[in-house]
Coordinates of C-alpha atoms and ligand atoms in Angstrom, one line a residue:
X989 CA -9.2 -42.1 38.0
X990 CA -12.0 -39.9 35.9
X991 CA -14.8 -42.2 38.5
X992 CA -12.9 -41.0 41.2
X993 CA -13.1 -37.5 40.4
X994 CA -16.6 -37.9 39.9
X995 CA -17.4 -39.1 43.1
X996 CA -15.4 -36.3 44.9
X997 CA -17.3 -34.3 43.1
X998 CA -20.8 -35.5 44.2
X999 CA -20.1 -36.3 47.7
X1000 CA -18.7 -32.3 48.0
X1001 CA -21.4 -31.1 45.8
X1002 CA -24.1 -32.7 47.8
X1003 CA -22.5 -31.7 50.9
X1004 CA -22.9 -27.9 49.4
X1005 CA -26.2 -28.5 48.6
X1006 CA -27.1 -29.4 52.2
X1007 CA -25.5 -26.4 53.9
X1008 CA -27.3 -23.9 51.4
X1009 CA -30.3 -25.6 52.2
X1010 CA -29.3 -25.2 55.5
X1011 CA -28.3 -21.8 55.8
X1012 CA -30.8 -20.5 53.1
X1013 CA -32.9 -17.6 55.2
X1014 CA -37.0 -17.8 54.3
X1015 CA -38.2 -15.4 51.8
X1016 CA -35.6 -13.1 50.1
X1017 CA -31.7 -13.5 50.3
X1018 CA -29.7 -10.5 50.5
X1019 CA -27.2 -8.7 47.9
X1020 CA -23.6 -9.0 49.7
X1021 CA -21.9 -7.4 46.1
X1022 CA -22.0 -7.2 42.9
X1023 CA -19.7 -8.1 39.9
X1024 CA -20.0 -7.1 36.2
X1025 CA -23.3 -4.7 36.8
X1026 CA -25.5 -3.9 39.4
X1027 CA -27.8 -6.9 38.7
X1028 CA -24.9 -9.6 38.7
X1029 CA -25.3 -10.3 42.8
X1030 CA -23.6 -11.8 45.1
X1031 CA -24.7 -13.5 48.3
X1032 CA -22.7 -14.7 51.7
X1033 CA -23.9 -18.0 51.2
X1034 CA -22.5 -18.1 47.3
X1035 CA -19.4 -17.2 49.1
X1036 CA -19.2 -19.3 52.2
X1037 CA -20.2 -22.6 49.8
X1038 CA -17.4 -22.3 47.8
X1039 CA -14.9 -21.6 50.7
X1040 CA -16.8 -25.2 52.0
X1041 CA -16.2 -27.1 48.4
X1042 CA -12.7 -25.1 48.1
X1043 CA -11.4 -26.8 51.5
X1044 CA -12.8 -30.6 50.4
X1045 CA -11.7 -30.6 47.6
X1046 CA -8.0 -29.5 48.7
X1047 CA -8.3 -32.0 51.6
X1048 CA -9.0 -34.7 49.5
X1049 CA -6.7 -33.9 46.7
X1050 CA -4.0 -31.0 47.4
X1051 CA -2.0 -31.0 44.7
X1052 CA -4.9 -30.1 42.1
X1053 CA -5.5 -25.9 40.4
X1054 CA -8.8 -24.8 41.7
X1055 CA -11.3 -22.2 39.6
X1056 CA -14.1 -21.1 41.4
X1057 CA -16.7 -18.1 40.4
X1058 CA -16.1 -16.4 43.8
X1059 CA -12.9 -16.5 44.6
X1060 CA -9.1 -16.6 43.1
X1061 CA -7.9 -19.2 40.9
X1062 CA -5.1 -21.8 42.1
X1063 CA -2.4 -23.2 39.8
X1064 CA -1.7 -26.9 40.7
X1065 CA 0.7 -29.2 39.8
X1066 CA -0.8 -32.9 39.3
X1067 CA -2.7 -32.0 35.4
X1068 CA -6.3 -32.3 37.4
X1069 CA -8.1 -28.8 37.6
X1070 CA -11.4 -28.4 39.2
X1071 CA -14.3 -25.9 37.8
X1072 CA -17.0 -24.7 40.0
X1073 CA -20.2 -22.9 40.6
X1074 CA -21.0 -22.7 44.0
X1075 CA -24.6 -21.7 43.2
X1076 CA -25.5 -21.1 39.5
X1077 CA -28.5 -19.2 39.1
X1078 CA -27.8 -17.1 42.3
X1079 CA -31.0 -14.6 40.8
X1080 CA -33.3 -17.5 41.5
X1081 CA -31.3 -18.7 44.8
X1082 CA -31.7 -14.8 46.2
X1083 CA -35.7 -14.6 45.1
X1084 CA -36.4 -18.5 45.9
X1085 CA -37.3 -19.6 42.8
X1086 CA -35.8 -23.5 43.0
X1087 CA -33.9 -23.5 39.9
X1088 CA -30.0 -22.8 41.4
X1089 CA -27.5 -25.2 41.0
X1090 CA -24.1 -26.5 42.3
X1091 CA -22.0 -26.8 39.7
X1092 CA -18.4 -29.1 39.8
X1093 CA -16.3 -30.1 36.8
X1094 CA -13.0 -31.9 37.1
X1095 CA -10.5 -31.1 33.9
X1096 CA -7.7 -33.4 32.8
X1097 CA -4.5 -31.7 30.9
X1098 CA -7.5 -29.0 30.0
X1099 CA -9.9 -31.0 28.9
X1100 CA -13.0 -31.8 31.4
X1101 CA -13.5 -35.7 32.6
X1102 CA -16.0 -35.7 35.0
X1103 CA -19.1 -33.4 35.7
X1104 CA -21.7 -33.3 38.7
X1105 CA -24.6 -30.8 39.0
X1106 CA -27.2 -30.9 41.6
X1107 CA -30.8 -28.7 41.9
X1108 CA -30.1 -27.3 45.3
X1109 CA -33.7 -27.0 45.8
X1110 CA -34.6 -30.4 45.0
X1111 CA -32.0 -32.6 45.2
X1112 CA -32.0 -33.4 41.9
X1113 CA -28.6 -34.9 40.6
X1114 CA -26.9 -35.4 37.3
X1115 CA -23.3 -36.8 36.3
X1116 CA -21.4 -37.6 33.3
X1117 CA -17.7 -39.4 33.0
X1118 CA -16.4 -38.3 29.3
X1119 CA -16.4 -41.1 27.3
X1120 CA -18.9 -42.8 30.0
X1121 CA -21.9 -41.4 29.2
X1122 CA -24.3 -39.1 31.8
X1123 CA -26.9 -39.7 33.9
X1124 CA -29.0 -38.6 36.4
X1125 CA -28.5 -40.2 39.9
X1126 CA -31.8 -42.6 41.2
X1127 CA -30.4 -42.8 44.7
X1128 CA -27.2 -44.6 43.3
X1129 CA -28.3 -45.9 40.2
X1130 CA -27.4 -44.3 37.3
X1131 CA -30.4 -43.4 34.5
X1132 CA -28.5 -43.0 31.4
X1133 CA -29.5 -39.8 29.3
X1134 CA -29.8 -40.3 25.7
X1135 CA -31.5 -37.0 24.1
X1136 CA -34.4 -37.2 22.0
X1137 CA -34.1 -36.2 17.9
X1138 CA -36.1 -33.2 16.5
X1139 CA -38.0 -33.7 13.7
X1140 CA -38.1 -30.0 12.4
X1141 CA -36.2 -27.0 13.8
X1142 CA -39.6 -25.0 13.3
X1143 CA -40.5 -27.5 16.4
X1144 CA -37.5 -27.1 18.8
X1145 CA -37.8 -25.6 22.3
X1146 CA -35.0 -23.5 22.8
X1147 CA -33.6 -21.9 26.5
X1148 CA -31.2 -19.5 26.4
X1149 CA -30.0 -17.0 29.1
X1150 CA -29.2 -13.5 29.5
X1151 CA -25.9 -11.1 30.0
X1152 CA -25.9 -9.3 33.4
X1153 CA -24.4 -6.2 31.0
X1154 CA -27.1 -3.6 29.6
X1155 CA -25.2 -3.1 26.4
X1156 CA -24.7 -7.1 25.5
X1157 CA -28.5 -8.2 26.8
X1158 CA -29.9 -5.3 24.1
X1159 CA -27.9 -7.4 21.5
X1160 CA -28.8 -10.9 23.2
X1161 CA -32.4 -9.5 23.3
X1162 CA -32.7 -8.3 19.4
X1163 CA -30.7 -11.8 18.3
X1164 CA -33.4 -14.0 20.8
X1165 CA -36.5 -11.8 18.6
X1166 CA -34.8 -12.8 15.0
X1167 CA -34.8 -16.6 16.2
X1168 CA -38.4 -16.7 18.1
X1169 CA -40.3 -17.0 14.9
X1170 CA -38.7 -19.8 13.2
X1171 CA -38.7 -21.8 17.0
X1172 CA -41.1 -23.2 18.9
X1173 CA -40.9 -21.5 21.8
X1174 CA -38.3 -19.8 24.1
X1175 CA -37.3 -20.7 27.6
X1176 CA -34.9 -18.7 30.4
X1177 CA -34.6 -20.9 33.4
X1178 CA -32.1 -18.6 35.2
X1179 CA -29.3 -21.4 35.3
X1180 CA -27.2 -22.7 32.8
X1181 CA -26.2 -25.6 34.5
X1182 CA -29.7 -26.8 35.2
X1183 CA -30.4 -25.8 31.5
X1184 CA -27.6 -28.5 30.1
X1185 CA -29.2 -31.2 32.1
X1186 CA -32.7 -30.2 30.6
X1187 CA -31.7 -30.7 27.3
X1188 CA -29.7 -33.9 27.9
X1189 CA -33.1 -35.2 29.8
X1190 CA -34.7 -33.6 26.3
X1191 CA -36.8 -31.4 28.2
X1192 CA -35.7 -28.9 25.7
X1193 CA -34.9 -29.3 22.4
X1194 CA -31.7 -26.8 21.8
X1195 CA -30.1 -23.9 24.0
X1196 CA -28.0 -20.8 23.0
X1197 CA -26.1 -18.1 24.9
X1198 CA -23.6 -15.7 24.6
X1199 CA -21.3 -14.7 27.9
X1200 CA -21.1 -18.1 29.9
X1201 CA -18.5 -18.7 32.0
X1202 CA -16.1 -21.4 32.2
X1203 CA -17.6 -22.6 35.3
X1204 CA -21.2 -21.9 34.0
X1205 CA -20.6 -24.3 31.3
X1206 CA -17.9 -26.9 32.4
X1207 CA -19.9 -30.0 34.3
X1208 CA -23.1 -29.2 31.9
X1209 CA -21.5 -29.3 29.2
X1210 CA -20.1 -32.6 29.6
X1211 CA -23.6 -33.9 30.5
X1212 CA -25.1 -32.7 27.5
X1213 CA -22.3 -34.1 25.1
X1214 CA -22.1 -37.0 26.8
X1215 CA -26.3 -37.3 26.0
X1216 CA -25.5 -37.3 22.5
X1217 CA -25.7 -33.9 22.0
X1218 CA -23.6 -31.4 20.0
X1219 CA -22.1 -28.3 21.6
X1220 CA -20.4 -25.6 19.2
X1221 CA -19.2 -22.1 19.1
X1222 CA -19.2 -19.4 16.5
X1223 CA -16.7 -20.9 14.8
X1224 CA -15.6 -24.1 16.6
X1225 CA -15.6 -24.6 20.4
X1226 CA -18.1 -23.8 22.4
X1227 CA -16.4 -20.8 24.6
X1228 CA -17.6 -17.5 26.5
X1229 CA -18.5 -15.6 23.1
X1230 CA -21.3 -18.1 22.4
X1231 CA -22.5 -21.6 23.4
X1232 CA -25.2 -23.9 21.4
X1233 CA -26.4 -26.8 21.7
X1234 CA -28.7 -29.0 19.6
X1235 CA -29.3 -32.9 18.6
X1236 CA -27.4 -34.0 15.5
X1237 CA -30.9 -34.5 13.8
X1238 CA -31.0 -30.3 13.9
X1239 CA -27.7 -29.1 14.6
X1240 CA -26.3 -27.7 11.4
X1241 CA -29.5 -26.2 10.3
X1242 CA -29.8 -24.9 14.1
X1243 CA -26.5 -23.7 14.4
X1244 CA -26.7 -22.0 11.1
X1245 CA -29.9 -19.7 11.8
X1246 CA -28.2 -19.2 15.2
X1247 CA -25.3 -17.6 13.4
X1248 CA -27.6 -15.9 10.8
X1249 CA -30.0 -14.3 14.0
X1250 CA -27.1 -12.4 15.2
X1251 CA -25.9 -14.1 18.5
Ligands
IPD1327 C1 -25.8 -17.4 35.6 C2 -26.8 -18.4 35.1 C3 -27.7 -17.9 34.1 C4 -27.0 -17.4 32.9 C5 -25.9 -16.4 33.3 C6 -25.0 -16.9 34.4 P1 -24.8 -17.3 38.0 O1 -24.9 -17.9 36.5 O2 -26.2 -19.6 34.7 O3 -28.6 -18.9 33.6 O4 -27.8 -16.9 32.0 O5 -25.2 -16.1 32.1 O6 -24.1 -15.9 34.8 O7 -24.3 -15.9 37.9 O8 -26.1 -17.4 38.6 O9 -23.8 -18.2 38.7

């Protein structure tokens, strides 16, 4: 059941990813709206590809709840609710930089079972089953991810990501200075998605952010747990107040000075 899921998911999600590729103008894409400030946009084609992964999914399975980041949710009745981004990192997607995302978790009784995420851009794709594993897709072959162990916290690379809301980015931004100095370095991709695979590829070493969305985090997430990786919140769960992530080998001292920076 959870494999079947999972390959709804990547056949719509790659079916998404062609028709923004298709439909994507050159150069800049325009602001249709925007949601919770005037820098958190909106485009037609963030719109239009979820209506697209809305419809195959209810084709395909019509009795499942549906919540999307552009559009209402849907109560369903068979225990199977799907989570999705239609493009995360829509900043990138408007200005072309090729970091944006679709994004599709399935959830079982609440809990999610099966995540896809694919780099619009470059076809990149990643999957995870819990319990399973992830990987990232070699045509059809599956690379299993196992992340990397840190040696020393004073080594990690750490991404993070940024509010849309002026008052919560001047808190993000203060907390992000207090951790700088005892980290490596600092990354901000511009999609959270793309930044769970990273670190379950262990191209970072640890990831923290405040103000994620369910569907920002659902199929991610999975990917990176299912690496090996541990995912917490402030006090349990990783959830919309704050989300880190680190390799056992660092992740009590990591989540510790996360807590003690401020986030
Ligand atoms: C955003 C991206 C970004 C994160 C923001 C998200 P969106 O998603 O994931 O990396 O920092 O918090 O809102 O708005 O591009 O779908």
């Amino acid at each position: 059941m959870t494999e079947a899921l999972l390959e709804l998911a990547r056949s719509v999600g790659r079916e998404a990813a062609m028709y923004v590729n298709r439909v994507r103008p050159k150069g800049r894409v325009d602001v249709a709206a925007t949601k919770s400030s005037p820098t958190d946009a909106v485009t037609e084609i963030d719109r239009a590809c979820e209506e697209l992964i809305r419809a195959r999914i209810k084709a395909a399975r019509p009795d499942d709840g549906f919540v999307g980041e552009e559009g209402d949710d849907v109560i369903g009745t068979s225990g199977v609710d799907w989570v999705v981004d239609p493009i995360d990192g829509t900043v990138n997607f408007i200005y072309g930089i090729p970091m944006y995302s679709v994004s599709i978790a399935a959830r079982q009784d609440a809990e999610v079972v099966a995540g896809y995420v694919v780099n619009i851009a470059s076809g990149a794709e990643w999957g995870a089953v819990r319990g399973g594993g992830s990987w990232r897709y070699d045509g059809d072959d599956r690379l299993l991810l196992s992340a990397p162990s840190v040696a020393r916290l004073s080594h990690a690379l750490v991404a993070t990501g940024f509010n849309y809301v002026p008052e919560i980015r001047t808190k993000q931004a203060e907390a992000v200075a207090r951790l700088l100095p005892h980290v490596r370095d600092i990354r901000r991709i511009g999609s959270a998605a793309l930044d769970l695979c990273a670190l379950a590829e262990g191209q970072y070493d640890a990831y923290v952010e405040e103000g994620l969305k369910e569907w920002d985090l659902a199929a991610g997430g999975l990917i990176a747990s299912e690496s090996g990786l541990l995912l917490s919140g402030l006090d349990g769960e990783p959830d919309e107040r704050l989300v880190m992530v680190a390799h056992p080998s660092i992740a009590e001292e990591y989540f510790d000075l996360v807590r003690a920076c401020g986030f």
